[in-house]
Amino acid sequence: MDMNLSLVAREATPGLLPGLNGLPRPTPPKVAKKPKKAVLFFEVEILDAKTREKLCFLDKVEPHATIAEIKNLFTKTHPQWYPARQSLRLDPKGKSLKDEDVLQKLPVGTTATLYFRDLGAQISWVTVFLTEYAGPLFIYLLFYFRVPFIYGHKYDFTSSRHTVVHLACICHSFHYVKRLLETLFVHRFSHGTMPLRNIFKNCTYYWGFAAWMAYYINHPLYTPPTYGAQQVKLALAIFVICQLGNFSIHMALRDLRPAGSKTRKIPYPTKNPFTWLFLLVSCPNYTYEVGSWIGFAIMTQCLPVALFSLVGFTQMTIWAKGKHRSYLKEFRDYPPLRMPIIPFLL
């Protein structure tokens, strides 16, 4: 009877363990682990990347603060360095941190040291593009209409008798009007600004080549292409197809990035046949751009146009290779068959 009562007592009292004398004993209480203290604030010191001089010390910075917000705080103490002009990095010779990087996710302690580099005076991409594209449009027309002091007094405001000259003017003007409209209504830039010095370099390139090729194409002594109308028609077809392709790729890239974001996705072909070139190259917009100028060079049979096409191809190949490497680094499932700019070759 006593044994049964003891068993009942044991079964009816959960959480109790039997003692030496058979009686239940209480289970030792569990010791609660002390939660780790969350970091309330960070301290950020900003040093000059070249001299290691301390430029700024920020205390009580929120852990979830972004690099963009830290730049704004830094600007309050150094107004001459507005956010677009700043490059902040973890190492003096390292890469710049992205504006969207969060402080607490960086490999730093509660006292973070960032290194500052001055990027120089900045200008918006839109302003640069509008300036460098409007120049060639205006300059070419000066030569086309043969304004005074270009070809001599007797040729002032005269018109060429060759159809290809007028066709070349239409194609050249169309190309740069298209670029201006795309800058205003199509392109979405991942970076808002570029160094101010770039506008002088870019304008020298675009404006200089525009004047050089326009001078010869619109010259009173200009002679049409060797194979006449057939050569012009073939070249015009190449130019038009590549211009349509270039525009189609720009629209496809625009649809990949929502307005106001810096989202990057793998571009794929759409129902538009011009976008099917994405199957073979990473930057078909550059492929079509080069194709347009090759068509223009064949149409005009002009050496400055051919040199402009060659220089442009060289520069766009460098850009395409850089973008191709970025895609491969960022996306593990990036299509392996793609080349940067020329299918199967380059």
Short mmCIF file of C-alpha atoms in Angstrom, two decimals:
data_model
loop_
_atom_site.label_atom_id
_atom_site.label_comp_id
_atom_site.label_asym_id
_atom_site.label_seq_id
_atom_site.Cartn_x
_atom_site.Cartn_y
_atom_site.Cartn_z
CA MET A 1 0.00 0.00 0.00
CA ASP A 2 2.75 2.43 0.94
CA MET A 3 4.67 1.45 -2.20
CA ASN A 4 1.66 2.22 -4.36
CA LEU A 5 1.13 5.58 -2.74
CA SER A 6 4.77 6.39 -3.30
CA LEU A 7 4.46 5.51 -7.00
CA VAL A 8 1.33 7.60 -7.32
CA ALA A 9 3.06 10.50 -5.65
CA ARG A 10 5.96 10.24 -8.03
CA GLU A 11 3.73 10.05 -11.08
CA ALA A 12 1.46 12.83 -9.94
CA THR A 13 4.27 15.25 -9.27
CA PRO A 14 5.94 16.13 -12.54
CA GLY A 15 9.32 17.85 -12.46
CA LEU A 16 10.35 16.07 -9.19
CA LEU A 17 13.14 13.54 -8.97
CA PRO A 18 13.40 10.73 -6.37
CA GLY A 19 15.73 11.33 -3.44
CA LEU A 20 17.93 8.84 -1.53
CA ASN A 21 15.11 7.89 0.82
CA GLY A 22 12.65 7.35 -2.00
CA LEU A 23 10.93 10.67 -1.45
CA PRO A 24 10.66 13.16 -4.33
CA ARG A 25 13.09 16.04 -4.47
CA PRO A 26 12.65 19.26 -6.41
CA THR A 27 14.43 19.76 -9.73
CA PRO A 28 17.11 22.47 -9.56
CA PRO A 29 15.85 25.64 -11.23
CA LYS A 30 17.36 26.40 -14.65
CA VAL A 31 19.71 29.36 -14.68
CA ALA A 32 18.55 31.80 -17.35
CA LYS A 33 21.28 32.93 -19.74
CA LYS A 34 21.90 36.61 -19.72
CA PRO A 35 21.05 38.10 -23.14
CA LYS A 36 23.91 39.73 -25.00
CA LYS A 37 23.79 43.44 -24.81
CA ALA A 38 22.91 44.95 -28.19
CA VAL A 39 25.20 47.66 -29.49
CA LEU A 40 23.32 50.91 -29.10
CA PHE A 41 25.66 53.21 -30.99
CA PHE A 42 28.83 53.16 -33.05
CA GLU A 43 31.69 55.62 -33.10
CA VAL A 44 33.08 56.52 -36.50
CA GLU A 45 36.37 58.25 -37.14
CA ILE A 46 37.16 59.44 -40.65
CA LEU A 47 40.80 59.80 -41.68
CA ASP A 48 42.36 61.27 -44.80
CA ALA A 49 43.40 58.32 -46.99
CA LYS A 50 46.66 60.01 -47.99
CA THR A 51 47.90 61.75 -44.84
CA ARG A 52 46.02 59.67 -42.19
CA GLU A 53 44.97 62.97 -40.61
CA LYS A 54 41.80 62.72 -38.55
CA LEU A 55 39.14 64.74 -40.34
CA CYS A 56 36.07 63.93 -38.31
CA PHE A 57 34.86 61.93 -35.32
CA LEU A 58 31.21 60.91 -35.16
CA ASP A 59 29.79 59.51 -31.93
CA LYS A 60 26.40 57.92 -31.30
CA VAL A 61 25.97 56.73 -34.87
CA GLU A 62 23.05 54.34 -35.29
CA PRO A 63 24.13 50.74 -36.07
CA HIS A 64 21.76 50.63 -39.06
CA ALA A 65 23.13 53.87 -40.51
CA THR A 66 24.14 53.62 -44.16
CA ILE A 67 27.29 54.99 -45.76
CA ALA A 68 25.12 57.60 -47.46
CA GLU A 69 23.93 58.81 -44.05
CA ILE A 70 27.50 58.90 -42.72
CA LYS A 71 28.48 61.01 -45.74
CA ASN A 72 25.73 63.46 -44.88
CA LEU A 73 27.00 63.69 -41.28
CA PHE A 74 30.53 64.23 -42.57
CA THR A 75 29.33 67.04 -44.84
CA LYS A 76 28.00 68.93 -41.82
CA THR A 77 31.55 69.34 -40.51
CA HIS A 78 33.15 69.75 -43.96
CA PRO A 79 30.62 71.46 -46.27
CA GLN A 80 33.14 71.69 -49.12
CA TRP A 81 32.96 67.91 -49.51
CA TYR A 82 29.35 67.21 -50.43
CA PRO A 83 28.28 63.53 -50.45
CA ALA A 84 28.76 62.97 -54.20
CA ARG A 85 32.35 64.14 -53.85
CA GLN A 86 33.21 61.66 -51.08
CA SER A 87 34.73 58.22 -51.34
CA LEU A 88 34.73 56.32 -48.05
CA ARG A 89 36.57 53.02 -47.72
CA LEU A 90 37.75 50.58 -45.07
CA ASP A 91 41.33 50.60 -46.37
CA PRO A 92 43.21 53.62 -47.72
CA LYS A 93 43.85 51.81 -51.01
CA GLY A 94 40.68 49.72 -50.99
CA LYS A 95 37.46 50.04 -52.95
CA SER A 96 34.88 52.68 -52.18
CA LEU A 97 32.00 51.57 -50.00
CA LYS A 98 28.55 51.67 -51.56
CA ASP A 99 26.07 54.25 -50.32
CA GLU A 100 23.63 51.49 -49.38
CA ASP A 101 26.16 49.58 -47.20
CA VAL A 102 25.03 49.38 -43.56
CA LEU A 103 27.50 50.20 -40.79
CA GLN A 104 26.78 47.22 -38.53
CA LYS A 105 27.21 44.79 -41.43
CA LEU A 106 30.71 46.01 -42.20
CA PRO A 107 33.77 44.19 -40.76
CA VAL A 108 34.40 46.88 -38.13
CA GLY A 109 34.19 47.13 -34.37
CA THR A 110 32.05 49.53 -32.37
CA THR A 111 34.65 52.16 -33.23
CA ALA A 112 34.89 52.16 -37.00
CA THR A 113 37.71 53.78 -38.94
CA LEU A 114 36.89 54.95 -42.46
CA TYR A 115 39.27 56.53 -44.96
CA PHE A 116 38.24 59.49 -47.08
CA ARG A 117 39.26 60.41 -50.62
CA ASP A 118 38.14 63.53 -52.44
CA LEU A 119 36.69 62.62 -55.85
CA GLY A 120 36.87 66.23 -57.01
CA ALA A 121 34.10 68.47 -58.27
CA GLN A 122 31.17 66.44 -59.59
CA ILE A 123 28.62 66.93 -62.36
CA SER A 124 25.48 64.93 -63.12
CA TRP A 125 25.56 62.24 -65.79
CA VAL A 126 22.51 63.76 -67.46
CA THR A 127 24.28 67.11 -67.85
CA VAL A 128 27.39 65.44 -69.29
CA PHE A 129 25.42 63.36 -71.77
CA LEU A 130 23.28 66.28 -72.94
CA THR A 131 26.38 68.43 -73.44
CA GLU A 132 28.49 65.86 -75.26
CA TYR A 133 25.59 64.81 -77.54
CA ALA A 134 24.20 68.25 -78.34
CA GLY A 135 27.62 69.45 -79.49
CA PRO A 136 28.07 67.02 -82.43
CA LEU A 137 24.49 67.63 -83.57
CA PHE A 138 25.06 71.39 -83.77
CA ILE A 139 28.64 71.21 -85.12
CA TYR A 140 27.78 68.83 -87.96
CA LEU A 141 24.97 71.08 -89.13
CA LEU A 142 27.36 74.05 -89.31
CA PHE A 143 29.42 72.16 -91.90
CA TYR A 144 26.35 70.78 -93.67
CA PHE A 145 24.92 74.27 -94.26
CA ARG A 146 28.43 75.53 -95.09
CA VAL A 147 28.32 78.58 -92.89
CA PRO A 148 30.91 81.30 -93.72
CA PHE A 149 34.63 80.92 -92.96
CA ILE A 150 34.64 77.10 -93.36
CA TYR A 151 35.06 76.32 -97.04
CA GLY A 152 35.61 79.75 -98.55
CA HIS A 153 33.35 82.64 -99.47
CA LYS A 154 32.06 81.23 -102.76
CA TYR A 155 30.69 78.12 -100.99
CA ASP A 156 28.84 79.97 -98.21
CA PHE A 157 25.40 78.40 -97.64
CA THR A 158 25.62 76.28 -100.77
CA SER A 159 24.30 72.73 -100.93
CA SER A 160 25.97 69.52 -102.08
CA ARG A 161 24.69 67.85 -105.24
CA HIS A 162 25.36 64.35 -103.86
CA THR A 163 22.41 62.50 -102.29
CA VAL A 164 24.69 60.60 -99.90
CA VAL A 165 25.76 63.88 -98.26
CA HIS A 166 22.16 64.73 -97.36
CA LEU A 167 21.48 61.16 -96.26
CA ALA A 168 24.56 61.21 -94.04
CA CYS A 169 23.35 64.41 -92.39
CA ILE A 170 19.96 62.82 -91.68
CA CYS A 171 21.58 59.70 -90.19
CA HIS A 172 24.07 61.66 -88.07
CA SER A 173 21.37 64.03 -86.77
CA PHE A 174 18.98 61.14 -86.07
CA HIS A 175 21.65 59.33 -84.06
CA TYR A 176 22.34 62.26 -81.74
CA VAL A 177 18.70 63.31 -81.38
CA LYS A 178 18.00 59.72 -80.36
CA ARG A 179 20.79 59.88 -77.79
CA LEU A 180 19.49 63.12 -76.33
CA LEU A 181 15.95 61.75 -76.00
CA GLU A 182 17.22 58.52 -74.44
CA THR A 183 19.21 60.50 -71.90
CA LEU A 184 16.09 62.42 -70.88
CA PHE A 185 13.47 59.67 -70.99
CA VAL A 186 15.06 56.21 -71.11
CA HIS A 187 18.36 55.86 -69.27
CA ARG A 188 18.44 55.18 -65.53
CA PHE A 189 21.84 55.87 -64.05
CA SER A 190 23.26 53.81 -61.19
CA HIS A 191 25.53 56.74 -60.28
CA GLY A 192 24.19 60.26 -60.17
CA THR A 193 27.43 62.12 -60.87
CA MET A 194 30.87 61.88 -62.44
CA PRO A 195 34.02 64.02 -62.02
CA LEU A 196 33.67 67.44 -63.65
CA ARG A 197 36.92 66.95 -65.59
CA ASN A 198 35.28 64.15 -67.60
CA ILE A 199 33.00 66.56 -69.42
CA PHE A 200 36.02 68.26 -71.03
CA LYS A 201 37.55 64.94 -72.09
CA ASN A 202 34.25 63.59 -73.45
CA CYS A 203 33.33 66.77 -75.28
CA THR A 204 36.77 66.97 -76.88
CA TYR A 205 36.30 63.44 -78.21
CA TYR A 206 32.73 63.80 -79.50
CA TRP A 207 32.90 67.39 -80.70
CA GLY A 208 36.34 67.00 -82.28
CA PHE A 209 35.46 63.90 -84.27
CA ALA A 210 32.12 65.42 -85.31
CA ALA A 211 33.90 68.46 -86.77
CA TRP A 212 36.56 66.33 -88.46
CA MET A 213 34.16 63.94 -90.20
CA ALA A 214 31.66 66.71 -91.05
CA TYR A 215 34.39 68.78 -92.71
CA TYR A 216 35.20 66.04 -95.22
CA ILE A 217 31.69 64.68 -95.81
CA ASN A 218 30.28 68.13 -96.54
CA HIS A 219 33.32 69.44 -98.40
CA PRO A 220 32.57 70.86 -101.88
CA LEU A 221 35.14 68.44 -103.34
CA TYR A 222 33.70 65.35 -101.62
CA THR A 223 33.21 62.34 -103.92
CA PRO A 224 30.52 59.65 -103.39
CA PRO A 225 31.39 56.04 -102.43
CA THR A 226 33.11 53.80 -104.95
CA TYR A 227 30.14 51.48 -105.54
CA GLY A 228 27.57 54.24 -105.68
CA ALA A 229 23.94 53.77 -104.72
CA GLN A 230 24.26 50.05 -103.94
CA GLN A 231 26.95 50.73 -101.33
CA VAL A 232 24.89 53.55 -99.83
CA LYS A 233 21.73 51.42 -99.61
CA LEU A 234 23.54 48.52 -97.95
CA ALA A 235 25.20 50.86 -95.46
CA LEU A 236 21.90 52.61 -94.73
CA ALA A 237 20.26 49.25 -93.98
CA ILE A 238 23.07 48.38 -91.55
CA PHE A 239 22.78 51.78 -89.87
CA VAL A 240 18.98 51.62 -89.44
CA ILE A 241 18.96 48.03 -88.15
CA CYS A 242 21.69 48.77 -85.61
CA GLN A 243 19.99 51.96 -84.44
CA LEU A 244 16.75 50.04 -83.85
CA GLY A 245 18.71 47.33 -82.06
CA ASN A 246 20.51 49.81 -79.86
CA PHE A 247 17.24 51.46 -78.85
CA SER A 248 15.63 48.07 -78.14
CA ILE A 249 18.48 47.08 -75.82
CA HIS A 250 18.28 50.40 -73.97
CA MET A 251 14.55 49.86 -73.40
CA ALA A 252 15.14 46.30 -72.17
CA LEU A 253 17.81 47.49 -69.73
CA ARG A 254 15.53 50.26 -68.51
CA ASP A 255 12.79 47.77 -67.68
CA LEU A 256 15.23 45.78 -65.52
CA ARG A 257 15.75 48.63 -63.08
CA PRO A 258 12.82 50.28 -61.26
CA ALA A 259 12.94 54.05 -61.15
CA GLY A 260 15.05 55.38 -58.29
CA SER A 261 16.72 52.04 -57.49
CA LYS A 262 20.13 50.53 -58.07
CA THR A 263 18.86 47.00 -58.57
CA ARG A 264 20.93 44.83 -60.89
CA LYS A 265 19.51 41.81 -62.70
CA ILE A 266 20.70 39.53 -65.45
CA PRO A 267 19.37 40.86 -68.77
CA TYR A 268 17.61 38.27 -70.90
CA PRO A 269 16.08 38.38 -74.40
CA THR A 270 12.47 39.54 -74.66
CA LYS A 271 9.89 39.06 -77.40
CA ASN A 272 11.64 41.83 -79.33
CA PRO A 273 13.96 40.07 -81.86
CA PHE A 274 16.58 42.80 -81.48
CA THR A 275 17.12 41.71 -77.86
CA TRP A 276 17.96 38.13 -78.86
CA LEU A 277 21.58 39.22 -79.12
CA PHE A 278 21.57 38.91 -75.30
CA LEU A 279 21.93 35.17 -75.91
CA LEU A 280 25.47 35.72 -77.15
CA VAL A 281 26.85 38.94 -75.65
CA SER A 282 26.61 40.82 -72.35
CA CYS A 283 26.48 44.31 -73.87
CA PRO A 284 24.56 44.17 -77.18
CA ASN A 285 23.91 47.91 -76.95
CA TYR A 286 27.63 48.43 -77.63
CA THR A 287 27.54 45.82 -80.41
CA TYR A 288 24.73 47.70 -82.15
CA GLU A 289 26.44 51.05 -81.54
CA VAL A 290 29.62 49.90 -83.25
CA GLY A 291 27.55 48.42 -86.07
CA SER A 292 25.83 51.78 -86.61
CA TRP A 293 29.13 53.60 -87.07
CA ILE A 294 30.50 50.88 -89.35
CA GLY A 295 27.41 51.37 -91.51
CA PHE A 296 27.96 55.13 -91.47
CA ALA A 297 31.61 54.66 -92.46
CA ILE A 298 30.64 52.41 -95.38
CA MET A 299 27.97 54.90 -96.47
CA THR A 300 30.27 57.93 -96.50
CA GLN A 301 33.54 56.11 -97.30
CA CYS A 302 35.24 58.67 -95.09
CA LEU A 303 38.49 57.97 -93.20
CA PRO A 304 37.68 60.14 -90.12
CA VAL A 305 34.43 58.18 -89.67
CA ALA A 306 36.36 54.89 -89.84
CA LEU A 307 38.85 56.15 -87.21
CA PHE A 308 35.99 57.34 -85.00
CA SER A 309 34.43 53.87 -85.28
CA LEU A 310 37.74 52.21 -84.36
CA VAL A 311 38.35 54.43 -81.32
CA GLY A 312 34.75 53.98 -80.21
CA PHE A 313 34.98 50.22 -80.60
CA THR A 314 38.15 50.14 -78.49
CA GLN A 315 36.56 52.15 -75.67
CA MET A 316 33.28 50.21 -75.75
CA THR A 317 35.19 46.93 -75.63
CA ILE A 318 36.85 48.08 -72.40
CA TRP A 319 33.45 49.00 -70.94
CA ALA A 320 31.88 45.75 -72.11
CA LYS A 321 34.64 43.63 -70.56
CA GLY A 322 34.20 45.47 -67.27
CA LYS A 323 30.45 44.89 -67.23
CA HIS A 324 30.92 41.26 -68.25
CA ARG A 325 33.28 40.67 -65.32
CA SER A 326 30.81 42.33 -62.96
CA TYR A 327 27.99 40.08 -64.15
CA LEU A 328 30.14 36.95 -63.68
CA LYS A 329 31.19 38.05 -60.20
CA GLU A 330 27.70 39.02 -59.04
CA PHE A 331 25.60 36.24 -60.58
CA ARG A 332 26.67 32.59 -60.22
CA ASP A 333 24.05 31.48 -62.75
CA TYR A 334 25.17 33.94 -65.43
CA PRO A 335 24.85 32.43 -68.94
CA PRO A 336 28.26 30.89 -69.82
CA LEU A 337 27.98 31.31 -73.61
CA ARG A 338 27.97 35.10 -73.53
CA MET A 339 30.96 37.16 -74.61
CA PRO A 340 31.39 40.87 -73.74
CA ILE A 341 30.70 42.51 -77.12
CA ILE A 342 31.33 40.25 -80.15
CA PRO A 343 29.65 36.80 -80.27
CA PHE A 344 32.08 33.89 -79.84
CA LEU A 345 35.14 36.16 -80.14
CA LEU A 346 35.45 39.07 -77.73
#
